[in-house]
C-alpha positions as semicolon CSV with decimal commas, in nm:
position;residue;x (nm);y (nm);z (nm)
1;M;1,201;-3,762;-2,164
2;I;0,898;-3,785;-1,948
3;D;0,659;-3,862;-2,168
4;N;0,277;-3,588;-2,051
5;K;0,015;-3,837;-2,177
6;L;0,198;-4,099;-1,841
7;L;0,205;-3,867;-1,590
8;Q;-0,132;-3,744;-1,653
9;K;-0,268;-4,127;-1,693
10;L;-0,040;-4,164;-1,300
11;S;-0,259;-3,861;-1,177
12;Q;-0,554;-4,021;-1,235
13;N;-0,524;-4,385;-1,119
14;L;-0,384;-4,186;-0,802
15;L;-0,695;-4,004;-0,830
16;E;-0,915;-4,326;-0,782
17;I;-0,723;-4,440;-0,495
18;L;-0,836;-4,135;-0,317
19;D;-1,205;-4,258;-0,392
20;D;-1,142;-4,584;-0,298
21;D;-1,154;-4,728;0,105
22;E;-1,009;-5,038;0,042
23;Y;-0,647;-4,958;0,143
24;C;-0,753;-4,654;0,348
25;D;-0,531;-4,662;0,682
26;I;-0,634;-4,374;0,811
27;T;-0,915;-4,112;0,912
28;I;-0,884;-3,728;0,893
29;E;-1,127;-3,541;1,101
30;V;-1,210;-3,194;1,071
31;G;-1,427;-2,919;1,320
32;N;-1,562;-2,923;1,589
33;D;-1,936;-3,136;1,670
34;P;-2,195;-3,047;1,516
35;Y;-2,006;-2,952;1,221
36;V;-1,751;-3,289;1,200
37;K;-1,646;-3,357;0,853
38;I;-1,407;-3,782;0,800
39;F;-1,223;-3,805;0,509
40;R;-1,060;-4,066;0,456
41;A;-0,717;-4,130;0,313
42;H;-0,377;-4,311;0,308
43;M;-0,080;-4,257;0,573
44;V;0,195;-4,302;0,279
45;I;0,050;-4,078;0,025
46;L;-0,013;-3,788;0,282
47;N;0,320;-3,830;0,450
48;Y;0,558;-3,782;0,141
49;R;0,349;-3,501;0,012
50;S;0,209;-3,308;0,277
51;P;0,522;-3,163;0,546
52;Y;0,204;-3,031;0,775
53;L;0,085;-3,383;0,790
54;R;0,407;-3,534;0,861
55;R;0,427;-3,380;1,114
56;I;0,118;-3,473;1,275
57;L;0,131;-3,834;1,176
58;S;0,476;-3,820;1,373
59;T;0,341;-3,868;1,673
60;N;0,073;-4,066;1,604
61;K;0,259;-4,445;1,611
62;K;0,101;-4,677;1,335
63;R;-0,080;-5,002;1,503
64;N;-0,069;-5,342;1,460
65;D;-0,404;-5,444;1,405
66;E;-0,601;-5,336;1,130
67;T;-0,794;-5,072;1,285
68;L;-0,752;-4,701;1,142
69;I;-0,537;-4,447;1,274
70;Q;-0,762;-4,132;1,331
71;I;-0,617;-3,793;1,303
72;K;-0,799;-3,456;1,395
73;L;-0,651;-3,100;1,181
74;P;-0,527;-2,824;1,501
75;N;-0,913;-2,663;1,457
76;I;-0,799;-2,342;1,213
77;S;-1,016;-2,044;1,283
78;P;-1,197;-1,853;0,979
79;E;-0,937;-1,578;1,132
80;T;-0,644;-1,675;0,957
81;F;-0,800;-1,741;0,652
82;L;-0,841;-1,424;0,565
83;L;-1,054;-1,201;0,709
84;N;-1,319;-1,401;0,806
85;K;-1,408;-1,450;0,473
86;I;-1,349;-1,863;0,465
87;S;-1,702;-2,066;0,627
88;Y;-1,675;-2,427;0,750
89;Y;-1,826;-2,477;0,439
90;F;-1,556;-2,375;0,237
91;I;-1,282;-2,584;0,366
92;N;-1,502;-2,908;0,389
93;Q;-1,498;-2,852;-0,020
94;F;-1,109;-2,732;0,013
95;L;-0,982;-3,013;0,215
96;K;-1,242;-3,284;-0,055
97;L;-1,160;-3,098;-0,394
98;F;-0,848;-2,995;-0,439
99;Y;-0,634;-3,060;-0,121
100;F;-0,701;-3,397;-0,130
101;R;-0,727;-3,409;-0,530
102;Y;-0,313;-3,226;-0,557
103;I;-0,146;-3,464;-0,292
104;Y;-0,279;-3,706;-0,448
105;G;-0,276;-3,655;-0,866
106;G;-0,082;-3,316;-0,856
107;M;-0,474;-3,172;-0,981
108;L;-0,488;-2,850;-0,955
109;P;-0,890;-2,761;-1,083
110;L;-0,812;-2,387;-1,058
111;E;-1,145;-2,296;-1,315
112;E;-1,429;-2,419;-1,042
113;Y;-1,317;-2,080;-0,840
114;D;-1,351;-1,766;-0,887
115;T;-1,002;-1,497;-0,794
116;F;-1,112;-1,422;-0,429
117;D;-1,156;-1,841;-0,364
118;I;-0,809;-1,881;-0,424
119;I;-0,685;-1,609;-0,268
120;K;-0,850;-1,817;0,035
121;I;-0,658;-2,180;-0,162
122;L;-0,375;-2,014;-0,144
123;V;-0,403;-1,862;0,220
124;A;-0,517;-2,213;0,342
125;A;-0,222;-2,408;0,117
126;N;-0,011;-2,204;0,383
127;E;-0,160;-2,333;0,633
128;L;-0,118;-2,677;0,532
129;S;0,258;-2,632;0,427
130;L;0,197;-2,681;0,144
131;R;0,542;-2,494;-0,004
132;D;0,453;-2,568;-0,314
133;L;0,079;-2,504;-0,426
134;V;0,183;-2,124;-0,260
135;V;0,450;-2,058;-0,525
136;Y;0,267;-2,194;-0,803
137;L;-0,026;-1,976;-0,663
138;Q;0,134;-1,646;-0,639
139;S;0,248;-1,710;-1,003
140;F;-0,081;-1,757;-1,092
141;L;-0,269;-1,469;-0,969
142;V;0,012;-1,243;-1,082
143;K;-0,004;-1,385;-1,454
144;N;-0,378;-1,465;-1,503
145;E;-0,515;-1,196;-1,235
146;A;-0,345;-0,888;-1,226
147;K;-0,675;-0,654;-1,287
148;W;-0,807;-0,836;-1,072
149;I;-0,525;-0,768;-0,831
150;E;-0,582;-0,423;-0,929
151;K;-0,896;-0,318;-0,885
152;N;-0,834;-0,471;-0,523
153;F;-0,550;-0,413;-0,426
154;N;-0,561;-0,323;-0,075
155;L;-0,711;-0,710;-0,033
156;I;-0,365;-0,818;-0,191
157;Y;-0,163;-0,570;-0,041
158;R;-0,253;-0,661;0,293
159;T;-0,221;-1,075;0,204
160;S;0,121;-1,057;0,119
161;F;0,274;-0,875;0,407
162;E;0,104;-1,069;0,687
163;N;0,291;-1,394;0,606
164;D;0,661;-1,395;0,520
165;S;0,646;-1,660;0,252
166;F;0,385;-1,436;-0,012
167;L;0,681;-1,311;-0,153
168;K;0,601;-1,339;-0,497
169;L;0,281;-1,089;-0,461
170;Q;0,448;-0,909;-0,220
171;K;0,668;-0,803;-0,527
172;Y;0,463;-0,753;-0,709
173;C;0,257;-0,468;-0,513
174;T;0,573;-0,340;-0,442
175;D;0,677;-0,266;-0,795
176;L;0,278;-0,158;-0,845
177;I;0,308;0,131;-0,589
178;I;0,715;0,236;-0,770
179;R;0,513;0,159;-1,123
180;D;0,178;0,244;-1,116
181;P;0,007;0,459;-0,742
182;D;-0,231;0,596;-0,991
183;K;-0,410;0,251;-1,019
184;I;-0,402;0,178;-0,654
185;L;-0,588;0,530;-0,568
186;K;-0,845;0,410;-0,826
187;S;-0,886;0,058;-0,688
188;L;-1,176;-0,081;-0,528
189;D;-1,097;-0,046;-0,223
190;F;-0,892;0,239;-0,220
191;S;-1,044;0,422;0,137
192;T;-0,921;0,137;0,362
193;I;-0,595;0,134;0,228
194;P;-0,334;0,228;0,536
195;E;-0,242;0,569;0,670
196;K;0,098;0,526;0,549
197;L;0,046;0,368;0,201
198;L;-0,183;0,614;0,128
199;I;0,134;0,949;0,202
200;L;0,418;0,698;0,010
201;L;0,116;0,648;-0,275
202;I;0,105;1,028;-0,309
203;Q;0,477;1,173;-0,269
204;S;0,578;0,909;-0,521
205;D;0,690;1,168;-0,875
206;N;0,524;0,837;-1,129
207;I;0,130;0,966;-0,950
208;Q;-0,017;1,056;-1,287
209;M;-0,290;1,275;-1,121
210;S;-0,373;1,616;-1,086
211;E;-0,334;1,790;-0,782
212;V;-0,660;1,826;-0,740
213;Q;-0,755;1,456;-0,792
214;I;-0,565;1,348;-0,545
215;W;-0,650;1,595;-0,284
216;D;-0,974;1,454;-0,393
217;H;-0,829;1,107;-0,277
218;V;-0,707;1,206;-0,003
219;L;-1,033;1,339;0,145
220;K;-1,257;1,060;0,025
221;W;-1,033;0,816;0,246
222;G;-1,069;1,057;0,520
223;L;-1,432;1,098;0,463
224;A;-1,378;0,605;0,477
225;Q;-1,203;0,720;0,834
226;N;-1,512;0,879;0,965
227;P;-1,808;0,735;0,831
228;E;-2,038;0,953;1,058
229;L;-1,863;1,230;0,865
230;S;-2,139;1,413;0,624
231;S;-1,964;1,476;0,283
232;N;-2,104;1,831;0,252
233;P;-1,859;2,001;0,490
234;S;-2,052;2,286;0,549
235;N;-2,292;2,073;0,846
236;Y;-1,920;1,970;0,976
237;S;-1,986;2,118;1,395
238;K;-1,616;2,207;1,510
239;D;-1,579;1,838;1,663
240;D;-1,603;1,727;1,286
241;F;-1,316;1,943;1,140
242;I;-1,144;1,840;1,446
243;S;-1,173;1,446;1,329
244;L;-1,127;1,519;1,035
245;K;-0,831;1,761;1,080
246;N;-0,643;1,458;1,309
247;T;-0,738;1,176;0,992
248;L;-0,534;1,405;0,712
249;K;-0,260;1,619;0,995
250;Q;-0,010;1,310;0,878
251;C;-0,110;1,357;0,415
252;I;-0,168;1,696;0,425
253;P;0,255;1,787;0,430
254;F;0,277;1,549;0,144
255;I;-0,065;1,765;-0,100
256;R;0,140;2,035;-0,363
257;F;-0,173;2,270;-0,292
258;Y;0,041;2,535;-0,478
259;N;-0,008;2,358;-0,783
260;L;-0,385;2,421;-0,794
261;T;-0,585;2,698;-0,984
262;S;-0,763;2,988;-0,793
263;K;-1,057;2,794;-0,845
264;E;-1,012;2,461;-0,753
265;F;-0,830;2,610;-0,444
266;L;-1,146;2,797;-0,325
267;D;-1,368;2,470;-0,523
268;K;-1,216;2,229;-0,359
269;V;-1,020;2,313;-0,066
270;L;-1,146;2,660;0,096
271;P;-1,459;2,423;0,247
272;Y;-1,221;2,266;0,410
273;K;-1,023;2,525;0,583
274;K;-0,967;2,395;0,879
275;V;-0,843;2,126;0,855
276;L;-0,527;2,340;0,721
277;P;-0,255;2,468;0,920
278;K;-0,333;2,840;1,017
279;D;-0,008;2,972;0,828
280;L;-0,047;2,728;0,538
281;Y;-0,420;2,837;0,528
282;T;-0,270;3,229;0,601
283;D;-0,008;3,167;0,336
284;L;-0,277;3,007;0,092
285;L;-0,544;3,267;0,045
286;E;-0,320;3,554;-0,009
287;T;-0,193;3,390;-0,326
288;F;-0,484;3,301;-0,451
289;L;-0,688;3,577;-0,377
290;N;-0,471;3,841;-0,594
291;L;-0,462;3,505;-0,903
292;H;-0,663;3,486;-1,221
293;P;-0,924;3,210;-1,135
294;D;-0,778;2,975;-1,427
295;S;-0,369;3,018;-1,325
296;K;-0,160;2,882;-1,096
297;P;0,092;3,050;-0,864
298;I;0,456;3,038;-0,916
299;A;0,574;2,618;-0,805
300;K;0,629;2,692;-0,441
301;S;0,567;2,318;-0,408
302;K;0,818;2,110;-0,387
303;S;0,883;1,814;-0,620
304;R;0,789;1,453;-0,479
305;N;1,065;1,324;-0,551
306;I;1,055;0,934;-0,259
307;N;1,266;0,655;-0,335
308;L;1,033;0,356;-0,319
309;K;1,222;0,080;-0,450
310;K;1,359;0,011;-0,143
311;L;0,979;-0,061;0,006
312;K;0,955;-0,358;0,097
313;E;0,610;-0,439;0,391
314;P;0,331;-0,177;0,528
315;N;0,456;-0,102;0,853
316;N;0,885;-0,088;0,629
317;S;1,149;0,169;0,812
318;E;1,193;0,282;0,526
319;Y;0,893;0,535;0,586
320;N;1,000;0,647;0,890
321;S;1,340;0,710;0,817
322;T;1,551;1,017;0,667
323;Y;1,494;1,054;0,355
324;K;1,843;1,269;0,183
325;S;1,960;1,394;-0,071
326;K;2,284;1,619;-0,205
327;P;2,259;1,991;-0,273
328;N;2,289;1,840;-0,735
329;K;2,311;2,209;-0,919
330;K;2,157;2,145;-1,295
331;K;2,181;2,314;-1,589
332;V;1,825;2,434;-1,702
333;G;1,818;2,665;-1,973
334;K;1,661;2,933;-1,891
335;K;1,450;2,834;-1,570
336;A;1,567;2,916;-1,229
337;L;1,710;2,637;-1,100
338;K;1,635;2,431;-0,815
339;R;1,841;2,297;-0,488
340;E;1,767;1,963;-0,368
341;Y;1,631;1,920;-0,025
342;Q;1,692;1,727;0,306
343;S;1,378;1,673;0,492
344;E;1,302;1,391;0,755
345;E;0,962;1,165;0,782
346;S;0,956;1,244;1,148
347;N;0,893;1,641;1,156
348;N;0,597;1,630;0,929
349;F;0,543;1,983;0,893
350;E;0,845;2,044;0,766
351;Y;0,640;2,077;0,466
352;Y;0,607;2,436;0,600
353;S;0,964;2,533;0,703
354;S;1,001;2,795;0,408
355;Y;0,684;3,028;0,489
356;E;0,776;3,045;0,767
357;E;1,230;3,091;0,807
358;S;1,144;3,320;0,601
359;K;0,830;3,548;0,810
360;S;1,060;3,559;1,024
361;N;1,390;3,658;0,872
362;K;1,233;3,916;0,672
363;K;1,035;4,167;1,012
364;K;1,141;4,472;0,835
365;V;1,082;4,363;0,436
366;G;0,776;4,569;0,305
367;K;0,517;4,385;0,217
368;K;0,547;4,378;-0,129
369;A;0,903;4,307;-0,174
370;L;0,792;4,099;0,071
371;K;0,538;3,909;-0,224
372;L;0,756;3,969;-0,473
373;E;0,943;3,695;-0,277
374;Y;0,771;3,473;-0,209
375;L;0,598;3,449;-0,553
376;S;1,026;3,370;-0,716
377;E;1,116;3,017;-0,731
378;E;1,107;2,776;-0,388
379;S;1,355;2,815;-0,093
380;I;1,445;2,511;0,014
381;I;1,590;2,465;0,385
382;S;1,797;2,211;0,511
383;E;1,807;2,201;0,870
384;S;2,055;2,060;1,108
385;D;2,030;2,036;1,492
386;S;2,022;2,377;1,578
387;S;2,091;2,584;1,242
388;Y;2,018;2,599;0,851
389;E;2,125;2,730;0,544
390;E;1,883;2,892;0,296
391;S;2,010;2,921;-0,106
392;I;1,785;3,074;-0,381
393;I;1,912;3,053;-0,680
394;F;1,929;3,223;-0,955
395;E;1,967;3,223;-1,345
396;S;2,053;3,459;-1,579
397;D;2,153;3,410;-1,930
398;S;2,541;3,281;-1,864
399;S;2,555;3,288;-1,536
400;Y;2,309;3,280;-1,182
401;E;2,466;3,432;-0,822
402;E;2,341;3,237;-0,527
403;S;2,097;3,474;-0,307
404;K;2,241;3,388;0,026
405;S;2,533;3,593;0,074
406;N;2,503;3,801;-0,186
407;K;2,164;3,909;-0,038
408;K;2,113;4,296;-0,055
409;K;1,890;4,532;0,180
410;I;1,587;4,568;0,075
């Protein structure tokens, strides 16, 4: 059994060697004039503790005289260190106080750094091929800085998926998207998340926000992408509405507008009517104007039933793939039965197909009957190359009928 006290003493002795120049046989030069920093070290320790430096040392032959070997670290640009937010001073401090202390003594003085600096250290450690340190820092962040990660989710999300070495952080981000999408929508940097991530979030069945809150967040995100736009749509020009419409066009199909109350629609959606597809806006207007302000229409919006468990990266093909589910009829008491749907992500506006198909196939139906039919249980349409099948299911006390094949002419 190894006594930790002995290991601590060994670590302390090795750190003393770092501060003693007597047996140093190598100098490491960092930076460019006039910002150059030179460190003295011991080749044998660097060779066995750092794969990154081992590769560099392999190209430098040891001299027979007592002259110190000199190596220069490649000029690591600030861009590689987390969005231009790492400084020359930080690189020097990292190398002296953290990097060499870790290599010599296995010391990790994380208490000296805030969370953002630890993220920088993680990226720098990966650049310098310190695999054990990369794994340890990821575990430390997940275990001790979960709340910070949630508040700064996009920073961690982008950083983790930009490098295949950060698998633990990638898994944490993916699990959070599945488990608590609300936390991401409420994060401090929410407005900077990628569009594809936003769409994945608003499709989640685990989201606990009301539909009007989701719409508010989508609008907030859209306005953040167009900082020149006012928060007051009454001041918008035609071009302003076009800009916002183009920004939100991929998100709007996943907003369940029919889950709003009439008042929410009038207060929150109507001012932005010009960003909605014309047919959708017309149908929403006809639906909500006939309701009590606090009432909701019979549900016409499809369920958020998107499987996020296969999500692995921000631009994952999962987002662009086809989500399919076979019809599955289950008894649900006296509520009308619904069919699961088959939808294709590439067709972003299939969301409105139910309305369009019903409109085109009911030319002779009276206006009153058509309205009643729209207020009935939602028809879910599955499309193939050139045909579709529409099924509306009703349930009585003991049985139900599929009305497509037996539907009487009105």
